[in-house]
Amino acid sequence: MKFLQKFDLKFRGLRNKGKSPLLRKLDLMHESSLKQTVKRNYSDYISRLEAEYEARNHRPKYLPRSTSEKFKYNGSFHEAVGKVFLVAQFFAMMPVKGISGPLPSELSFAWRNWRTLYCLLFILSTLTSIGFTSYKVFNGLITFNNIEPLIFRGCILLVCVNALMLAKKWPALMMYWYEVEQDLPQYQTQVEKSRMAYTIHMVMFVGMMLSLAEHLLSMISAISYSNYCHRTDDPIRNFLTTINDEIFYVFNYSVPLAMWGKIQNVYSTFIWNYMDIFVMIISVGLAANFRQLNDNLLKFKGMHMPPTYWSERRIQYRNLCTVCEKLDNAISLITMVSFSNNLYFICVQLLRSLNTMPTVTHAVYFYFSLMFLIGRTLAVSLYSASVNDESRRTLRYLRCVPKESWCPEVKRFTEEVNSDFVALTGMKFFNLTRKLVLSVAGTIVTYELVLIQFHEDTDLWDCDQSVYA
Amino acid sequence: MKFLQKFDLKFRGLRNKGKSPLLRKLDLMHESSLKQTVKRNYSDYISRLEAEYEARNHRPKYLPRSTSEKFKYNGSFHEAVGKVFLVAQFFAMMPVKGISGPLPSELSFAWRNWRTLYCLLFILSTLTSIGFTSYKVFNGLITFNNIEPLIFRGCILLVCVNALMLAKKWPALMMYWYEVEQDLPQYQTQVEKSRMAYTIHMVMFVGMMLSLAEHLLSMISAISYSNYCHRTDDPIRNFLTTINDEIFYVFNYSVPLAMWGKIQNVYSTFIWNYMDIFVMIISVGLAANFRQLNDNLLKFKGMHMPPTYWSERRIQYRNLCTVCEKLDNAISLITMVSFSNNLYFICVQLLRSLNTMPTVTHAVYFYFSLMFLIGRTLAVSLYSASVNDESRRTLRYLRCVPKESWCPEVKRFTEEVNSDFVALTGMKFFNLTRKLVLSVAGTIVTYELVLIQFHEDTDLWDCDQSVYA
Amino acid sequence: MKFLQKFDLKFRGLRNKGKSPLLRKLDLMHESSLKQTVKRNYSDYISRLEAEYEARNHRPKYLPRSTSEKFKYNGSFHEAVGKVFLVAQFFAMMPVKGISGPLPSELSFAWRNWRTLYCLLFILSTLTSIGFTSYKVFNGLITFNNIEPLIFRGCILLVCVNALMLAKKWPALMMYWYEVEQDLPQYQTQVEKSRMAYTIHMVMFVGMMLSLAEHLLSMISAISYSNYCHRTDDPIRNFLTTINDEIFYVFNYSVPLAMWGKIQNVYSTFIWNYMDIFVMIISVGLAANFRQLNDNLLKFKGMHMPPTYWSERRIQYRNLCTVCEKLDNAISLITMVSFSNNLYFICVQLLRSLNTMPTVTHAVYFYFSLMFLIGRTLAVSLYSASVNDESRRTLRYLRCVPKESWCPEVKRFTEEVNSDFVALTGMKFFNLTRKLVLSVAGTIVTYELVLIQFHEDTDLWDCDQSVYA
Amino acid sequence: MKFLQKFDLKFRGLRNKGKSPLLRKLDLMHESSLKQTVKRNYSDYISRLEAEYEARNHRPKYLPRSTSEKFKYNGSFHEAVGKVFLVAQFFAMMPVKGISGPLPSELSFAWRNWRTLYCLLFILSTLTSIGFTSYKVFNGLITFNNIEPLIFRGCILLVCVNALMLAKKWPALMMYWYEVEQDLPQYQTQVEKSRMAYTIHMVMFVGMMLSLAEHLLSMISAISYSNYCHRTDDPIRNFLTTINDEIFYVFNYSVPLAMWGKIQNVYSTFIWNYMDIFVMIISVGLAANFRQLNDNLLKFKGMHMPPTYWSERRIQYRNLCTVCEKLDNAISLITMVSFSNNLYFICVQLLRSLNTMPTVTHAVYFYFSLMFLIGRTLAVSLYSASVNDESRRTLRYLRCVPKESWCPEVKRFTEEVNSDFVALTGMKFFNLTRKLVLSVAGTIVTYELVLIQFHEDTDLWDCDQSVYA
């Protein structure tokens, strides 16, 4: 035993040989302070672990189980989006069973389920609607402006079909995500756990309210327009003819057809807004998970942690990357449609903004609609960019790992975070980051300038043609 | 001996000194489970190796040798492209002997071979054709639209000459590639081995069929056009005069000249399509090789593998990179011509799309042709981008190497995959990746918008001039 | 003890086994020279450290304390910007108490302080001014050119509000920065310490002088314009009506209103220039700090330094990165406004440059103003890019670390410098680097070319409308 | 002693414990083959070193010293550019003494040297010429096309002044470069050593010949133009008036003034071409040095080299990077002027290409001039990109370092090559790489399309105005 102590001493002696007394003293001081830090950090870590363990086992017992369960969040994404997807199901999206259940294991998809049939019915209805629109568009002049209803309905169809495909994969996807989430370092308080759900509900609520307001304004504007042009004496008939002009371009006026057209229109408008909200919600979920990991790293920032700690975090980070990639593969078509659709509509609206508005109602509707469109596009961009931002933030904490705690695991973790690029993409053609916002803005300005070139003040509010998206 | 055991124990003791009992217990549990995993993985790997060895030696014997040989793929690129290049040789491309032989060692190139002479003859014929075209173009108005036949024929010439240069290097290139391929971890089943060949044949078949359809449509369109304008009473003469207007701009009508013009036209159209298909085929081959490597890494993903395993894979990866670079150097001029040609033609076609079509036949041909062009360009882009995609996928498996198996070799491999950029290029001016597709699309849209600016609805279907590519 | 010497010898023997005598000799020579270098470097370092220590303790004593204190710089950013911010406070910016104190600990912000109230008063005044301007703009034709006063005043308001928000955070921010600065390796001489302050004062002085010159020229130009158009006989009234046309579009002429308008105009012009200067000053400060670190690295470049040296430098570098990030978060809105504002104004001015000037006075003012604008934009770009340039320069010294001194700490430092991107940003949408200058120049040229397209020589100097920014 | 052997054996035993017999056998085989390789490589390396040593000492002795010296290249850049700079000095560039001496230590710069005075005289002459040109330009209409002579002369002045500044730094710069070059692994044969000099001479020769041809064509074109418009009966006077129209816009015709104008014009044309050639020559020199290093790495590619080998190479690579940076700092203004000048002139020429040429002489001159311009720009781009290409090629050899030879030095070398970006730059605003060529081409096409927009076929060959660059 003694031999080894001597060996140790000898070894230290060898190491210190080349140093001046001043430096050696500094080293000693440094070493002793280091030891204390290590000890403090270790015990700190252990006591925290124990506290956490306690906290998990000794939950408050005075509440009756049903109540406590009801208000308790497990903080999973599946749980958070339950209600949002229930609303979506009402509008023929996301035909998956068990969407509001507490666990993703209850999720299931079947072709013979009424949800799926409902969804297929709506796709059929959209196809018919596209048929009418194409007929009208191809019989007229094809311009950047006139093909707008066709592009609108085409995007709706694309998203619907893709949502059906997605629904098939959804149960497996959610199971995987749920497992990864459960493996993450858990938040201690209910407030922290419910944060993601709160953000998601707010995004859905605000988005839907604005979309509703925009739709109502659009109806008011259409009513005033149809009365101004009034072809018949029946104001309701005028209104319904106006908004379904592609149907009554083919058939004579009939109430059931008009009703179907209106319902189709409401559903389409919902889905048009919903696809943006959907991308936002997924982004919020992913970013929240990365934040959960980062918050844990922040808690132990600058402390001396054992290699196993870093190894665990690295694997959790890796899992989140995999979740992000799987989700991206599943939804990237929707993302692509959402972005290009918004880009196209902003350009069309800006082009129209050059014309003079016939009435104040139109002006109010038009500018509200344009602002909503730009705001929504910006929101989608920034929310989806936040996934990338959060995933990069991990690096900040890794930079502060103290010298003594620097081990191969930390090194590997750092290199992986550094070289991986975690972000949602538009079919891998472009990444959704903050830089994209600038490019999109630049593109819009450039296109606008080019569009202005063509511009001659044509009377888009002519009674013989109407443009309502 | 005992001394060492004590030493060992002491050493462990030292390591564990700083840890709390809880952590020590966790470490022990971790260690024991680790040992089992390692053991399992090792034996797994060994048994697999043995199974592979068995599989190689004990092939099914009940089939007569000839039959078994006939249906057996060795999975090499050389074998897969044999038939494709046979077709190409019929159209004066790729004048290499032994292209359909089982081994690349049979390949040879000679200037005095009939294939080479055939190829040189076609180049001469193309040169003559370019002469006629130049004469006609430079005697007329030079516009973006009118120089199209010249650019078309110029590209054909460039590709032909380059293909001849390539043929010289081909035997050495294939030998190198074959050796690298043989060194890769082999697939076990015939299905997996034949996958690359199947894809290549499909690309060739679909490409050729669409190209044929497009050519027939172009002929029908030309016939209807020539009859509409009919200069003489002979419909065949009208047709041949129409499609060879650059020849009969100089000479009087004669059947042999018209025949030569038609044949030249057929060959040119084939080569025009073939250059895109060629780039696709090379890309499919390279991507398949990277996939072969990745599939092996996937098989052992997350397992505890010995350093020699990683070292082998790294060298294989390196070899594939070298193959990719050598091929890129050899074909990058063709890639460049293919891309810029497609870009130019899409722009020209989009410009023409602004004009009204004289007949339905023209409209059908025109839109089919435009769709085919855009689709082909997209296919070339995506297939060539897949090389880069596959080469990056390796990283995904390296990220999952368990902590215990992390060694300098894995680290080196990871860093190399991370920092190397493996992709086909257009003469190193641009890399063929998925991002390129977006840039190309953006460029097309921008050019289109600029082209529209110049546009005045000129009657391109005027009988005094004809435009057939 | 002897045992270990033998062990050591044995070990060396093992290592040298594989080498030829020639190589072994080379190794020996190398080793001995190395030892000498190490020794020399070490003693060099120690003696320098001691000299520094001496220099700190034995300051010149012949100067009376008050004088020596007065001329002594501690080299901190807080100290350097004291006077600059005092001037800013006079123009209702940066309402923080203790701005000219020697230590940042004296800084404080309070809502009830007269500085804050002064600032709020100015914001209110700006709001009123924006009201008048909006009324005038929206009652006229809205063009790229006409909305200029609105954009000008909007930007002023945005910057003012943001400056108020910044003032709240300023004390904490400065405290943090001061601590980081004190921790950096200090300069030895007063000249080196005062360099940053000198640069900052020069930037402020030159910027303010040019801005003053521009404002005076603008007044002369306005006077000549108002006299040329003379509506009344009173030249002063003419002048004041001209520059406050948005007020007297609503109200009748009154001297107090005109006075308020003029003062508001002077303040706005100051702030418009100040926001650019502010970004420059922050950049100068950050770049100077990085240079301080780099100068220390340069001093010991190529020497054999102990790991603790590198560890210290790494942590200092890390701290500077954190300072840069914190500052960027605080000021990035101002940066964004400053850049986009300059971009817009350059475009508008270039558009106006196409018109013929009515008088020589106008031409002189116009071209001076344009040159000033372009020069200022370039200066902001280059100063803010220097932060990134300086942060990258660290790498140059790390590349020269000798082989023997290469340790994990140097490696980590190198990798961090290599992979981190330190720069001011425009709300994280774009980074301020030298490459940005090229993009900005490119954008301006492109926009200019597009603007020229719209251009018809309209008489902007018509007496019925006036444009003075 | 025995104890250690046992220890060693035990240790090996421990290592092999976990392996199966099959793997152990593989390991043994691998190890023995490795040993042989190492031995072979080592002895290979040593014998090469000795051979090199021999080769250096035992030079052929049968040649008389004077002759052998005369034909012997030391392969340095200084030696290679001697004659090129002699020519440049004749045209008032590079006023450094001792430019054709064998060693850079003989270089010197003095303000009072006749070369410097000559250079200053030319700058004065250029300034006068700019004065005349400005007077003419500002008295006429200012368009993209008309300011061309001013931009041409301005660039010449800028380059001249910068060349003078460069001349001051040149001796120190060359000394440093020479030392770095001497430290590089030397080529063995005279052919290899003279390669760089040969390339540089060819670049100079071809560039000058083409430039001469272009100048002669320009003169012929001017003569034919002046005779066509003939103002007087004297053809020489007509010619001299034509090419010096900015002088005779102010003064009456006089022969000495006309002579001065012509000489000034010849010198300017030389410098205009020389600045591109200069950038090419520097690029050739740098690329050649990187190639020298790479050729050495290629020689030992895949071999087992000692760490000192890698360490040497790394330091040599580092030195080359420093040389590249120093040179870039010195010449980047010239690079910038060269690039932007070429870009501007290509755009102007393309714009002019839209006009119809009055005579065949003009057409020949015009298209030759345009081709020369585009070719020169491409050559500058590709030569300067080759520096970056060569510096990246080092990585290829580092990727092939065998596993056994992988040491921290190789790792560090790899990481440095990987992360450093070695290239000439345009004032650090853009890097000269192959990607730049594409951007430049894209920019030219875009500008051309925009320029076409403005285009109305104005008669640029009108007798009242002349445009000769």
XYZ file of C-alpha atoms in Angstrom, chain C residues 3 6-7 10 14 18-20 22-23 26-27 30 382 389 392 395-396 398-403 406 411 415 418 434-435 437-438 442 445-446 449-450 452-453, chain D residues 1 3-5 7-8 42 45-46 49-50 306-308 311 314 318 325 329 336 408-409 411-412 415-417 419-420 427-431 447 450-451 453-454:
78
model
C 13.267 1.554 -9.227
C 14.971 2.359 -14.088
C 11.327 2.274 -15.025
C 13.125 1.253 -19.616
C 10.767 0.871 -25.364
C 11.590 1.179 -33.498
C 13.692 4.122 -34.524
C 16.838 4.239 -36.633
C 19.662 8.862 -37.321
C 16.135 9.570 -36.173
C 17.380 13.989 -34.340
C 14.959 13.322 -31.530
C 15.091 18.261 -30.735
C -17.467 48.221 -40.884
C -13.107 40.203 -37.161
C -11.791 35.492 -35.187
C -7.584 31.746 -33.789
C -4.441 33.014 -35.471
C -3.893 29.555 -31.222
C -2.628 28.112 -34.496
C 0.919 28.981 -33.431
C 0.881 27.180 -30.097
C 3.962 24.949 -30.194
C 3.566 21.191 -30.271
C -0.612 21.616 -27.060
C -7.678 22.236 -28.011
C -12.559 24.454 -31.069
C -13.569 27.996 -34.345
C -17.893 42.203 -43.671
C -19.835 39.963 -46.048
C -21.483 45.062 -46.623
C -21.338 43.378 -50.018
C -25.724 44.588 -53.972
C -27.728 48.591 -56.638
C -30.577 46.186 -57.441
C -32.086 49.699 -60.889
C -35.692 48.740 -60.129
C -35.090 53.753 -62.042
C -37.686 51.721 -63.911
C 13.812 -6.072 -15.348
C 9.149 -7.747 -13.382
C 8.472 -5.323 -16.206
C 8.384 -7.991 -18.852
C 3.903 -6.674 -16.353
C 3.947 -6.154 -20.070
C 10.535 3.719 -41.967
C 11.600 7.156 -45.514
C 15.148 7.043 -44.166
C 16.028 11.158 -46.831
C 19.540 9.870 -47.415
C 6.732 9.711 -37.513
C 4.935 12.555 -35.676
C 7.827 14.911 -36.385
C 4.548 18.461 -37.175
C 1.799 21.472 -40.244
C 0.744 27.392 -41.270
C -2.785 36.431 -45.541
C -3.673 42.314 -47.062
C -11.041 44.422 -55.654
C -2.348 14.205 -32.024
C -0.183 16.073 -34.518
C -5.310 15.341 -35.786
C -4.349 18.933 -35.170
C -8.527 20.141 -37.941
C -6.561 23.198 -38.950
C -6.759 22.446 -42.666
C -11.396 24.860 -40.438
C -9.067 27.392 -42.032
C -10.783 43.465 -49.297
C -12.265 40.634 -47.218
C -15.694 41.431 -48.694
C -15.643 38.319 -50.848
C -13.389 35.281 -51.174
C -27.460 43.063 -64.862
C -31.865 44.804 -66.460
C -29.683 46.832 -68.822
C -34.696 47.004 -70.229
C -33.327 50.533 -70.664
